[in-house]
Tab-separated table of C-alpha atoms and ligand atoms in Angstrom:
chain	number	residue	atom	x	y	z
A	149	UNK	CA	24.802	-9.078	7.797
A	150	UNK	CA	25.854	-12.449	8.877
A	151	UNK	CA	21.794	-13.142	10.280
A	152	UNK	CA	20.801	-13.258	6.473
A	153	UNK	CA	22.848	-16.175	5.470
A	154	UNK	CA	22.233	-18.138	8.427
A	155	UNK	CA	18.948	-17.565	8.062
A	156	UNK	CA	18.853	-18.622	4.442
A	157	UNK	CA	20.588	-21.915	5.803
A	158	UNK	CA	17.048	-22.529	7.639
A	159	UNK	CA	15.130	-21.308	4.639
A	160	UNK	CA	14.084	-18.301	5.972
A	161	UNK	CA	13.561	-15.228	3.833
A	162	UNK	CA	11.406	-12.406	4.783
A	163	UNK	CA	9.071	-12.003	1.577
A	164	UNK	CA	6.855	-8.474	2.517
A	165	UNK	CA	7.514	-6.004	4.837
A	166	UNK	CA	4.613	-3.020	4.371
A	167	UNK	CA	5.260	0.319	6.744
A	168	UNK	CA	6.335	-0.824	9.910
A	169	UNK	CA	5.677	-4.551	9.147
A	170	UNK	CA	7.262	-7.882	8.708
A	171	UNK	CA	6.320	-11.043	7.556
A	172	UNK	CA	8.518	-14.332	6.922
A	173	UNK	CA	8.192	-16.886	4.788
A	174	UNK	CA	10.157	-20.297	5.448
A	175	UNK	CA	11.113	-23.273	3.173
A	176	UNK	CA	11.617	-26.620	3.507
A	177	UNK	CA	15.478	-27.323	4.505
A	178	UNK	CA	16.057	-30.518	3.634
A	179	UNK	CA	19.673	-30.640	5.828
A	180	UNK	CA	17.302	-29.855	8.635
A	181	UNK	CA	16.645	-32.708	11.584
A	182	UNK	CA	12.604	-33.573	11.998
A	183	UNK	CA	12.456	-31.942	14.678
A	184	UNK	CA	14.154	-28.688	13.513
A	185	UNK	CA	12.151	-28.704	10.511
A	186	UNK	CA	9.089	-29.196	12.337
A	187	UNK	CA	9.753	-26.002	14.997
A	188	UNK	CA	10.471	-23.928	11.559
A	189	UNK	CA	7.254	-25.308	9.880
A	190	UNK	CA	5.535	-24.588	13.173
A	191	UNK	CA	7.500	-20.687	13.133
A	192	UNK	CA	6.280	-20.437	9.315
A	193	UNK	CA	2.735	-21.277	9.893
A	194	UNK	CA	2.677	-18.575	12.368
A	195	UNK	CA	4.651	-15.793	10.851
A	196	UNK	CA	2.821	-16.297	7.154
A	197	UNK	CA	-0.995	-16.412	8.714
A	198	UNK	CA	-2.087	-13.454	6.970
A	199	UNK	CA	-4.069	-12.517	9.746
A	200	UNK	CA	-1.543	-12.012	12.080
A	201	UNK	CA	-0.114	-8.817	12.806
A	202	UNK	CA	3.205	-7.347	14.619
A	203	UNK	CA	1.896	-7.180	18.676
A	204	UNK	CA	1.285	-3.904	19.760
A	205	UNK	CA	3.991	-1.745	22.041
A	206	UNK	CA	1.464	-2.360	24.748
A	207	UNK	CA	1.397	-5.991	24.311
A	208	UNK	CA	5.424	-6.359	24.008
A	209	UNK	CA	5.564	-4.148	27.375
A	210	UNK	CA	3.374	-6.517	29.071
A	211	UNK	CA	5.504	-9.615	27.704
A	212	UNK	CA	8.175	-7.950	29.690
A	213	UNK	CA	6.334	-8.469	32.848
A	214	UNK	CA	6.023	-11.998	32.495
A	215	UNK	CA	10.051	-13.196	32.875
A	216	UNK	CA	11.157	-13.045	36.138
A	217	UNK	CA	14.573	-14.665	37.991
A	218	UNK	CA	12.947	-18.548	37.595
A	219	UNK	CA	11.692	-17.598	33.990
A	220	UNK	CA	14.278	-15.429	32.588
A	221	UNK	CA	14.404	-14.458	28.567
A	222	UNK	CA	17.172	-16.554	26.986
A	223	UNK	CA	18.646	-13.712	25.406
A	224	UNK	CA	18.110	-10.088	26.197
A	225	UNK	CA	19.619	-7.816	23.518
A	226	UNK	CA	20.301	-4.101	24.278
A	227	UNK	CA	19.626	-1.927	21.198
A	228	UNK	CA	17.729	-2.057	17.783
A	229	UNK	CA	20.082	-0.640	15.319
A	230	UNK	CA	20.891	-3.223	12.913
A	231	UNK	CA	23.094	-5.501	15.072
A	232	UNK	CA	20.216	-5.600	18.202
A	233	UNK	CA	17.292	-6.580	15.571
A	234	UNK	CA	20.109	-9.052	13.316
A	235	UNK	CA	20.919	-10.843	16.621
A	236	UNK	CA	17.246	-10.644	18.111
A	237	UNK	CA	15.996	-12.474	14.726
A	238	UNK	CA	18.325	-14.829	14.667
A	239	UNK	CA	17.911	-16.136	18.213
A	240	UNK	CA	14.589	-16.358	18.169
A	241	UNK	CA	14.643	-18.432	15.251
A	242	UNK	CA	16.362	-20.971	16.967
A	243	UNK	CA	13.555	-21.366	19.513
A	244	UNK	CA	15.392	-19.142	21.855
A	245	UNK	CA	13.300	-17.064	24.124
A	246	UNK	CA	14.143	-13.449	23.144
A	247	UNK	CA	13.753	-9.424	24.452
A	248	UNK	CA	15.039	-7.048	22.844
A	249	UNK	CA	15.357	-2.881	24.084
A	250	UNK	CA	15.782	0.416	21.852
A	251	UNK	CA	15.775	3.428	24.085
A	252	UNK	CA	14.838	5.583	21.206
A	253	UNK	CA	13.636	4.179	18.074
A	254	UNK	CA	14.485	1.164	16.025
A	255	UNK	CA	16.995	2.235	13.527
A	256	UNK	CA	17.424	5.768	15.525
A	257	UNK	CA	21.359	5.189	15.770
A	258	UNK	CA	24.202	4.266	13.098
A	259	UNK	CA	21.762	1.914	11.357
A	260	UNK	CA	19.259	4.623	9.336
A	261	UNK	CA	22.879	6.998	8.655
A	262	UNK	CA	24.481	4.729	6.173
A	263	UNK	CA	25.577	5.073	3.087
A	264	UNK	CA	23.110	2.614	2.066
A	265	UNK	CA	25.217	0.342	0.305
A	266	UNK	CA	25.346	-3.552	0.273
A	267	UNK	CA	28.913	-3.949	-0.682
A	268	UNK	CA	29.877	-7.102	-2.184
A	269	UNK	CA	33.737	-6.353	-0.915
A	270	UNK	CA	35.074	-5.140	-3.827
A	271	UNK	CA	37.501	-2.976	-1.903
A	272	UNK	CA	38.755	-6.101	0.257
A	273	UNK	CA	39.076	-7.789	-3.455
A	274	UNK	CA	42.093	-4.820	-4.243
A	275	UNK	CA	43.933	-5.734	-0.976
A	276	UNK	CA	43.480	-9.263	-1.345
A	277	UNK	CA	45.171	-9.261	-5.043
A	278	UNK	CA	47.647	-7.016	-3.866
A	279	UNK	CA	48.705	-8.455	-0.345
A	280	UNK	CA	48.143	-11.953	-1.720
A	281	UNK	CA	46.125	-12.130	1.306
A	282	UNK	CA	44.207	-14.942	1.664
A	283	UNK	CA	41.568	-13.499	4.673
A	284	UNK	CA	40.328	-10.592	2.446
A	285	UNK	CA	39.647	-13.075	-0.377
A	286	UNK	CA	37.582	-14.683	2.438
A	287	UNK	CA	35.669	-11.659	2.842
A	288	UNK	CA	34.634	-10.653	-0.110
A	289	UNK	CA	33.148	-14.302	-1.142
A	290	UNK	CA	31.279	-13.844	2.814
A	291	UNK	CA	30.157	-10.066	1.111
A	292	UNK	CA	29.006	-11.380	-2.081
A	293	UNK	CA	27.120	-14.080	-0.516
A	294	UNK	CA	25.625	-11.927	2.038
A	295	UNK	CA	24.644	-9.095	-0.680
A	296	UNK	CA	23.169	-12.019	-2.405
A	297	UNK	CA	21.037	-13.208	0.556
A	298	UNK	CA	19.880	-9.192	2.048
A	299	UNK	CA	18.934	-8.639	-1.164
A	300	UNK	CA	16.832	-12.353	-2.050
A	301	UNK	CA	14.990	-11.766	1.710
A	302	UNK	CA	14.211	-8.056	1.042
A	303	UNK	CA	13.286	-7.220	-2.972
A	304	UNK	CA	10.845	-4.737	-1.693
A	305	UNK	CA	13.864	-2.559	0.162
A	306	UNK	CA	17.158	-3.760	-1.642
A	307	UNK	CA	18.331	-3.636	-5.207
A	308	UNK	CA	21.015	-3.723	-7.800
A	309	UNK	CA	22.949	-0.029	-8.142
A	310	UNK	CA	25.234	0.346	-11.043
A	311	UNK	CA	28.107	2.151	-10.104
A	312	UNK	CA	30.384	4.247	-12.604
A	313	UNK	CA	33.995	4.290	-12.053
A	314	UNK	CA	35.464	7.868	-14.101
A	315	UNK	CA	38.440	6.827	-16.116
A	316	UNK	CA	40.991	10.380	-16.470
A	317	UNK	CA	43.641	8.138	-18.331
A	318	UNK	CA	43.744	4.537	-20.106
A	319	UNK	CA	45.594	3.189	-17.217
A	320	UNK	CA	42.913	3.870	-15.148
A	321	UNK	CA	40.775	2.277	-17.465
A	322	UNK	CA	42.563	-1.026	-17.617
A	323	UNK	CA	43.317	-1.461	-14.508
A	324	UNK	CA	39.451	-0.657	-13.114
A	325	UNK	CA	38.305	-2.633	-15.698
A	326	UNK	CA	40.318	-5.651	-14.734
A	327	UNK	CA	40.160	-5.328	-11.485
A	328	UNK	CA	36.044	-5.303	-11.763
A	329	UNK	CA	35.771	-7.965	-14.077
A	330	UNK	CA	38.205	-10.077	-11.605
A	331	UNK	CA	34.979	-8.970	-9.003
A	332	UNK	CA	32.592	-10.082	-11.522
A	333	UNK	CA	34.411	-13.500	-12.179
A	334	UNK	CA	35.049	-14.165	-7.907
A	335	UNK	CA	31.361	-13.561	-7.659
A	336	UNK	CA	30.576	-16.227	-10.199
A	337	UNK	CA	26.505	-17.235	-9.105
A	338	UNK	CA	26.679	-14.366	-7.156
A	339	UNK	CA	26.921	-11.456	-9.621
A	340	UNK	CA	24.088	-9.021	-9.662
A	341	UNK	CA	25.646	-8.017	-13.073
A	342	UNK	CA	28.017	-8.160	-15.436
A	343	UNK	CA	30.545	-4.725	-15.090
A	344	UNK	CA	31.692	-3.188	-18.197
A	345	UNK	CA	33.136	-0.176	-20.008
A	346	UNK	CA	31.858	2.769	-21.255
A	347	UNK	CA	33.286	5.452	-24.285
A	348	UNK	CA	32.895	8.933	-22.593
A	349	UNK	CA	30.049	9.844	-24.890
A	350	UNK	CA	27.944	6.821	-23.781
A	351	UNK	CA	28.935	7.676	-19.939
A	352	UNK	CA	27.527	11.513	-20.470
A	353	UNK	CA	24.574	9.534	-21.970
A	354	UNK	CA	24.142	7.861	-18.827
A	355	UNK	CA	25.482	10.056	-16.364
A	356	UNK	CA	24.564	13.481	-17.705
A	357	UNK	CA	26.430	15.973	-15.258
A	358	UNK	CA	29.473	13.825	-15.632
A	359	UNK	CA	32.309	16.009	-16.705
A	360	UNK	CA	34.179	15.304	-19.515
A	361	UNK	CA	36.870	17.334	-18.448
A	362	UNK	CA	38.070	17.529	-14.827
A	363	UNK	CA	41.276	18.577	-13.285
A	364	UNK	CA	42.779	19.352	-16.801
A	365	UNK	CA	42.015	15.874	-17.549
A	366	UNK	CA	39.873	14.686	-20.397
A	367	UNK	CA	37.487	11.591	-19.771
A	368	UNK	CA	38.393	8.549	-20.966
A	369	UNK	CA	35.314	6.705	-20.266
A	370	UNK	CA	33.733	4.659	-17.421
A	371	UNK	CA	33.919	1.497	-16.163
A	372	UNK	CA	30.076	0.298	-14.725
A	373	UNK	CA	29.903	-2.490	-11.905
A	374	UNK	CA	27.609	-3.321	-9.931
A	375	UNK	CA	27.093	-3.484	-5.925
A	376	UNK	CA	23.295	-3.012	-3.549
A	377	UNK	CA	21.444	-0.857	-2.298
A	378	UNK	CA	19.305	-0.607	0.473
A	379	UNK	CA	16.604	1.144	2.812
A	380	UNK	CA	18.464	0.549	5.634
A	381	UNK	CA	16.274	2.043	8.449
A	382	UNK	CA	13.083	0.005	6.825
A	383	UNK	CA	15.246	-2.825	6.729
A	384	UNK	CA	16.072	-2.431	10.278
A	385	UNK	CA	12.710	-1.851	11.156
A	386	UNK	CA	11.181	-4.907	8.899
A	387	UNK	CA	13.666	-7.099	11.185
A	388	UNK	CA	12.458	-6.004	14.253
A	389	UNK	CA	9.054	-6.353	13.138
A	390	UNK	CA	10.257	-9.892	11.888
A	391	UNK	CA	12.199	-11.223	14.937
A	392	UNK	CA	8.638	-10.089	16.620
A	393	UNK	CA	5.838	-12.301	14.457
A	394	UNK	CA	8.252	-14.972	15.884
A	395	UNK	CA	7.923	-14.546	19.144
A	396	UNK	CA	10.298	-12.215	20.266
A	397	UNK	CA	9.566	-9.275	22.752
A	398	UNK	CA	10.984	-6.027	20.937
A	399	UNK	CA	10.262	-3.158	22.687
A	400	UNK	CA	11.792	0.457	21.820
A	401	UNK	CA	11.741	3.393	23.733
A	402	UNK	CA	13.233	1.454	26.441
A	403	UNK	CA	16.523	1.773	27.880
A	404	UNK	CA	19.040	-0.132	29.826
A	405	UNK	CA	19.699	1.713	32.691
A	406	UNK	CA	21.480	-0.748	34.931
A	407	UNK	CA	22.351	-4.213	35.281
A	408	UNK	CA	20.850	-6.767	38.134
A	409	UNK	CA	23.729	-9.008	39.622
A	410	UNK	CA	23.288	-11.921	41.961
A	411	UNK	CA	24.415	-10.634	45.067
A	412	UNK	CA	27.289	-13.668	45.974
A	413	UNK	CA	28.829	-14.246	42.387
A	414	UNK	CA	28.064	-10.621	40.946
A	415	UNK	CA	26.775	-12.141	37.553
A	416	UNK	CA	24.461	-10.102	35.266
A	417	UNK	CA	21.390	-11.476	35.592
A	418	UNK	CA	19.144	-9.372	34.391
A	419	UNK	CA	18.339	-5.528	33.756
A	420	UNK	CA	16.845	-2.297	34.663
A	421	UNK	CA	14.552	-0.851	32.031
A	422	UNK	CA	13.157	2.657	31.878
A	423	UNK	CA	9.956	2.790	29.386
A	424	UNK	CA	10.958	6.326	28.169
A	425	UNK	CA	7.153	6.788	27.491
A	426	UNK	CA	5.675	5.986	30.757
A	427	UNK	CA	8.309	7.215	32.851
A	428	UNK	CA	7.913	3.789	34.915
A	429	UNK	CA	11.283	1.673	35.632
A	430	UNK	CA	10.852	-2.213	35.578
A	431	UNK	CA	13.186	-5.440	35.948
A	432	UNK	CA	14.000	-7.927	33.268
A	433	UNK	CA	15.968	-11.034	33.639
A	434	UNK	CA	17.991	-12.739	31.005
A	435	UNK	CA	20.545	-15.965	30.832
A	436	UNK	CA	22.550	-13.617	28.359
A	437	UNK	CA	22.493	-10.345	28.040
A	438	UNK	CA	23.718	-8.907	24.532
A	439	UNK	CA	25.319	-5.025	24.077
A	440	UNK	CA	24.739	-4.040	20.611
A	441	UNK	CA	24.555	-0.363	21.731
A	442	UNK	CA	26.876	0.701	18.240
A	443	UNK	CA	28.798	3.973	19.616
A	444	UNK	CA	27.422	3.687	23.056
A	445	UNK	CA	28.725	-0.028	23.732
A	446	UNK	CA	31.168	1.243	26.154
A	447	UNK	CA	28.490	3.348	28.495
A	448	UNK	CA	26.266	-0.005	28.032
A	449	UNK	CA	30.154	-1.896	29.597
A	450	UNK	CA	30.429	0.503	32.040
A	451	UNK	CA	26.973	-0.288	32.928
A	452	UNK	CA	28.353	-3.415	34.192
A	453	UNK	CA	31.569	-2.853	35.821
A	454	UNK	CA	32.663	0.726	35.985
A	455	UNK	CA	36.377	0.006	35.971
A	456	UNK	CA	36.052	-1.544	32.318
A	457	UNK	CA	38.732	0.252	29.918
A	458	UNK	CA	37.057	2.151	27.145
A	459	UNK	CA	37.146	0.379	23.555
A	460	UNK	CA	35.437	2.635	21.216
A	461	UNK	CA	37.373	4.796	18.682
A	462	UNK	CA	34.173	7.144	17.817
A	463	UNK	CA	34.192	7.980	13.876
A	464	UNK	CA	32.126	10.034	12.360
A	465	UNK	CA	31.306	9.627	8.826
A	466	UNK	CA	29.353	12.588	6.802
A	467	UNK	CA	27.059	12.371	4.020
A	468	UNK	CA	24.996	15.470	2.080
A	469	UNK	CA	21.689	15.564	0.054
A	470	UNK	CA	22.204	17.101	-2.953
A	471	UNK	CA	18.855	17.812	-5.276
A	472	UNK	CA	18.005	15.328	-7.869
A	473	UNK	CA	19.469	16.447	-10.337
A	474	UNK	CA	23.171	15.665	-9.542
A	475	UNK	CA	22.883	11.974	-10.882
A	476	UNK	CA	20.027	10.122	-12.552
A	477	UNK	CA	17.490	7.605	-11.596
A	478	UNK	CA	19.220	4.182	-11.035
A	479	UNK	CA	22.946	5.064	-11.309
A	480	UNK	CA	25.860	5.938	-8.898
A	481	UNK	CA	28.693	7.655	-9.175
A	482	UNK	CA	32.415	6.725	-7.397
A	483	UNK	CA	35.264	9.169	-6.704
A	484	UNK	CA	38.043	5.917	-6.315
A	485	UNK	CA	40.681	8.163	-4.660
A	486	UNK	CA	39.901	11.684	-3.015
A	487	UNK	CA	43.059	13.609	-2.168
A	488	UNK	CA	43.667	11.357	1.002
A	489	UNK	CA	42.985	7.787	-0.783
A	490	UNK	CA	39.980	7.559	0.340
A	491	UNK	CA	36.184	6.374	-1.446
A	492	UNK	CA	33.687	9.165	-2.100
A	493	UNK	CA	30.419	7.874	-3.536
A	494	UNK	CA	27.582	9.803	-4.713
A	495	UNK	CA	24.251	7.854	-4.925
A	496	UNK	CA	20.628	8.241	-5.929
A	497	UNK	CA	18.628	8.127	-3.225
A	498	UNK	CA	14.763	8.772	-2.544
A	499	UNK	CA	14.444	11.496	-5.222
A	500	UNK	CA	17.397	13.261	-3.984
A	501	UNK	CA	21.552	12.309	-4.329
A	502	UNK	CA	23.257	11.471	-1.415
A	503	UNK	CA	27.021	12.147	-1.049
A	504	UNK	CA	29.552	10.947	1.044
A	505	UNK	CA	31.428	10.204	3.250
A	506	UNK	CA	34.457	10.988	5.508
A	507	UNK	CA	36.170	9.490	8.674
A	508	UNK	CA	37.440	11.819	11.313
A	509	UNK	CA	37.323	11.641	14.948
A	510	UNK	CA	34.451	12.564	16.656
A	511	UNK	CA	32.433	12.514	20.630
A	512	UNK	CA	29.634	9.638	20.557
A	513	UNK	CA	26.568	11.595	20.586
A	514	UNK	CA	23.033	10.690	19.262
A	515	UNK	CA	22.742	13.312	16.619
A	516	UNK	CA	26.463	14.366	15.646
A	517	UNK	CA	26.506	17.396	13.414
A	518	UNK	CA	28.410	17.725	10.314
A	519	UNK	CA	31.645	20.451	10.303
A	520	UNK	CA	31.973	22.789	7.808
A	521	UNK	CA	35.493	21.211	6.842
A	522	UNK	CA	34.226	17.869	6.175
A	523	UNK	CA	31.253	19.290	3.780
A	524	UNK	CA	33.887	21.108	2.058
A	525	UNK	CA	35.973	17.671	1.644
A	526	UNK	CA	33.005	16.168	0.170
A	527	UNK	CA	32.219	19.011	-2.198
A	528	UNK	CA	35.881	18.698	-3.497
A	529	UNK	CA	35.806	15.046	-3.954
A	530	UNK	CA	33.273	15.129	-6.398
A	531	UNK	CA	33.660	18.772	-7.621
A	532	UNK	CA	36.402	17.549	-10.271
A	533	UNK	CA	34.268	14.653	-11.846
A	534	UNK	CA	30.602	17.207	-12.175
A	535	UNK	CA	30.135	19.744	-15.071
A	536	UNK	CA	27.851	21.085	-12.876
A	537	UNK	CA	28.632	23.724	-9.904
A	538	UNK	CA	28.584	22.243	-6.457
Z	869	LIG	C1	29.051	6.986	7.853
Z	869	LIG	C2	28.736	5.514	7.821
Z	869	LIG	C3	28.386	4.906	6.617
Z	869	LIG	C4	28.099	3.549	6.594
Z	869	LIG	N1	27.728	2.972	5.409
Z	869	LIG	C5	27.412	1.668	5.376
Z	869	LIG	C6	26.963	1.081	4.167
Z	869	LIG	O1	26.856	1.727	3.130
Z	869	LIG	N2	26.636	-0.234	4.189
Z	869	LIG	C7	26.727	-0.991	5.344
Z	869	LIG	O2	26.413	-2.189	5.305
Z	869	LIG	N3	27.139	-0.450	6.504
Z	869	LIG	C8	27.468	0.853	6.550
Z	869	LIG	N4	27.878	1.418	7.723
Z	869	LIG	C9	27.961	0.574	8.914
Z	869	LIG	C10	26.580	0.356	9.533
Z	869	LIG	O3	25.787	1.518	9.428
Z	869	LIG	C11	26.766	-0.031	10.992
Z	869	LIG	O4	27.633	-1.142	11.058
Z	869	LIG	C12	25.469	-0.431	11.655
Z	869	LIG	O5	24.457	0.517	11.438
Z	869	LIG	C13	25.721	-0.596	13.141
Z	869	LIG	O6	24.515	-0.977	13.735
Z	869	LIG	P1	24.424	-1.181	15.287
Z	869	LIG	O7	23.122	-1.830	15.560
Z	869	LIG	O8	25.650	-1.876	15.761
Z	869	LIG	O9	24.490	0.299	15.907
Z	869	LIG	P2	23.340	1.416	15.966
Z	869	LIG	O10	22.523	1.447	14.735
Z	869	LIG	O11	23.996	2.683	16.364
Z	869	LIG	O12	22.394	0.886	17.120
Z	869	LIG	C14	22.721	0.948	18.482
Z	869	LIG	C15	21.439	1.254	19.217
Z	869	LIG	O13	21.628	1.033	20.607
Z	869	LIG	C16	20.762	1.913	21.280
Z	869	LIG	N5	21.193	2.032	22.681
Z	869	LIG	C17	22.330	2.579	23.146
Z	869	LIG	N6	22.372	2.495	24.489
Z	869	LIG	C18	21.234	1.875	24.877
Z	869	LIG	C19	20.696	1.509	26.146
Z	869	LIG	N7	21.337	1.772	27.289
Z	869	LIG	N8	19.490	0.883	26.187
Z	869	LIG	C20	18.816	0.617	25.040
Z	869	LIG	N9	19.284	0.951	23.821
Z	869	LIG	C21	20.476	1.569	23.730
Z	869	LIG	C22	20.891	3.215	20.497
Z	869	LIG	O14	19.771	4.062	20.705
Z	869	LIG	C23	20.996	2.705	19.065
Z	869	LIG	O15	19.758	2.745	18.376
Z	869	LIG	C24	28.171	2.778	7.784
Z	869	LIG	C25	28.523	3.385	8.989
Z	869	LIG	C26	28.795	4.738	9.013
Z	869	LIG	C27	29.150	5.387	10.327
């Protein structure tokens, strides 16, 4: 998320992103040299011409063709999940010249299987407090400031949530509501809204398949705060489109097969591309080359020199779709401590409620599959707080 305050720091905000398409808008910086605020007037001009549209696939394929080993990209980024398209954006607006390859579909991966939340580090807040630990306090002013930022570039795809917190005793009910009004208070101008508490008549109001019993505990009430929520795959996508009105080549269903080294010094210089569409296999040169493969950075190492020790821990993380009716328009629901201290949230989401999520170990695949076990941990989390069968 760090793209969206940097790219606030120039003044840029994308301002409409329709289907698959992006458009930025830029404002005057006044920190800004002449001549840096002249290359963004120059980028704005460009990007806000309503005529203009994203380049076709065809055209971005051909813009591959034209760097070569004397006129390499400046940055070649492998991958359009969120990280590729954050990192492709931000390069090119700093007049870098950029390419950018998705062998499936931007957003395919990690980035459009979130749980769709723009957390303003509320979580870090707890340890912080409790660890009197300076670098979490850190983070959560970075989260606020970034939630603030995602969700000033992109009304059209992010948005306040109000999230209730179920209170089973009055502890519980001091202590969230502390602890959230401490969040409300370290978020000062960046608060989306004020938290507060709710009797357990006016939560049932709000949250009508809240149970008022659960576990042989009787509700106590709620405590409301607020974090974001987004679309993350149109997100995703309306950066891609973005980084593209500004120049950058973005071209998906294209993969990094292998890299090109100089044959003396064995640096990367560049890298084999298959267009998955065409079948065809062409060369691309780059000063940098950037792996934001998500789960498959490792294979994209390897790529490079086979000998390189594995990082990656693969996680998986489940969510479920539950219908509609599970929690209403405009309000989420958190389960602050499943059996194994862990966060279960249950959020509206496109007409439907989305559930989740859990942390086990897993094989990087493309489309990992949910276990039976881990749909049944999910179901218990929130079984306790519903009055309605799950
Ligand atoms: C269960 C779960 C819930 C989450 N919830 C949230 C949340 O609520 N809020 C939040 O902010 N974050 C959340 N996250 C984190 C967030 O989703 C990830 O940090 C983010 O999506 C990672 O994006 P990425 O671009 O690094 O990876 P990915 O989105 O996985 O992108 C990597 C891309 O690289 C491509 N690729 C791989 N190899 C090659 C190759 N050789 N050539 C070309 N392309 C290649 C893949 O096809 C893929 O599209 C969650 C993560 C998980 C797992």
């Amino acid at each position: 998320m760090a793209t969206a305050t940097r790219l606030k720091g120039l003044g840029v905000g994308i301002v409409a992103v329709t289907g698959a398409y992006g458009v930025l808008s830029i404002r005057r910086n006044p920190t800004l040299s002449e001549n840096d605020q002249q290359s963004l007037d120059n980028l704005r001009k460009k990007i806000s011409d309503t005529k203009v549209f994203v380049p076709s696939r065809e055209f971005m394929r051909s813009s591959f063709m034209n760097c070569s080993p004397s006129n390499p990209f400046d940055v070649l980024v492998v991958g359009g999940g969120a990280t590729g398209c954050g990192v492709a954006l931000d390069a090119v607006s700093r007049g870098l010249r950029v390419g950018l390859v998705e062998r499936e579909d931007f957003s395919s991966g990690t980035s459009s299987r979130s749980t769709k939340l723009i957390h303003g580090g509320v979580r870090y807040l707890e340890k912080a407090f409790f660890n009197f630990d300076y670098g979490q306090l850190k983070l959560v002013f970075h989260a606020l400031e970034e939630r603030k930022q995602v969700i000033q570039n992109a009304p059209h795809l992010c948005h306040a949530l109000p999230c209730m917190t179920p209170c089973f005793d009055w502890f519980e009910v001091v202590y969230y509501w502390m602890g959230l009004k401490l969040y409300d208070l370290v978020a000062g101008p960046r608060l989306l809204h004020l938290s507060r508490y709710y009797s357990s008549e006016e939560s049932v109001e709000l949250f009508p398949t809240l149970a008022k019993n659960g576990g042989g505990r009787h509700l106590k009430g709620t405590v409301v705060y607020y974090d974001g929520q987004m679309n993350d795959s149109r997100l995703n996508v309306g950066l891609a489109c973005t980084a593209a009105l500004a120049g950058a080549s973005v071209l998906n269903h294209a993969e990094v097969v292998s890299f090109l080294k100089e044959d003396d010094s064995n640096r990367i210089v560049g890298a084999r591309i298959r267009d998955s569409l065409s079948g065809k296999e062409f060369d691309a040169y780059a000063k940098v080359i950037v792996n934001a493969a998500g789960p498959f950075c490792d294979a994209v190492r390897k790529m490079a020199d086979k000998d390189a020790p594995s990082m990656i821990l693969p996680s998986s993380g489940v969510h479920i779709v539950l219908p509609d009716y599970y929690s209403p328009e405009g309000m989420g629901l958190i389960v602050p401590k499943t059996k194994d201290g862990r966060v279960v949230f249950m959020l509206p989401w496109l007409g439907r409620t989305v559930a989740g999520t859990t942390d086990s170990n897993t094989k990087i695949t493309m489309l990992p599959e949910p276990h039976e076990d881990e749909i049944q941990f999910i179901l218990d989390a929130i079984c306790d707080y519903l009055n309605v069968k799950v």
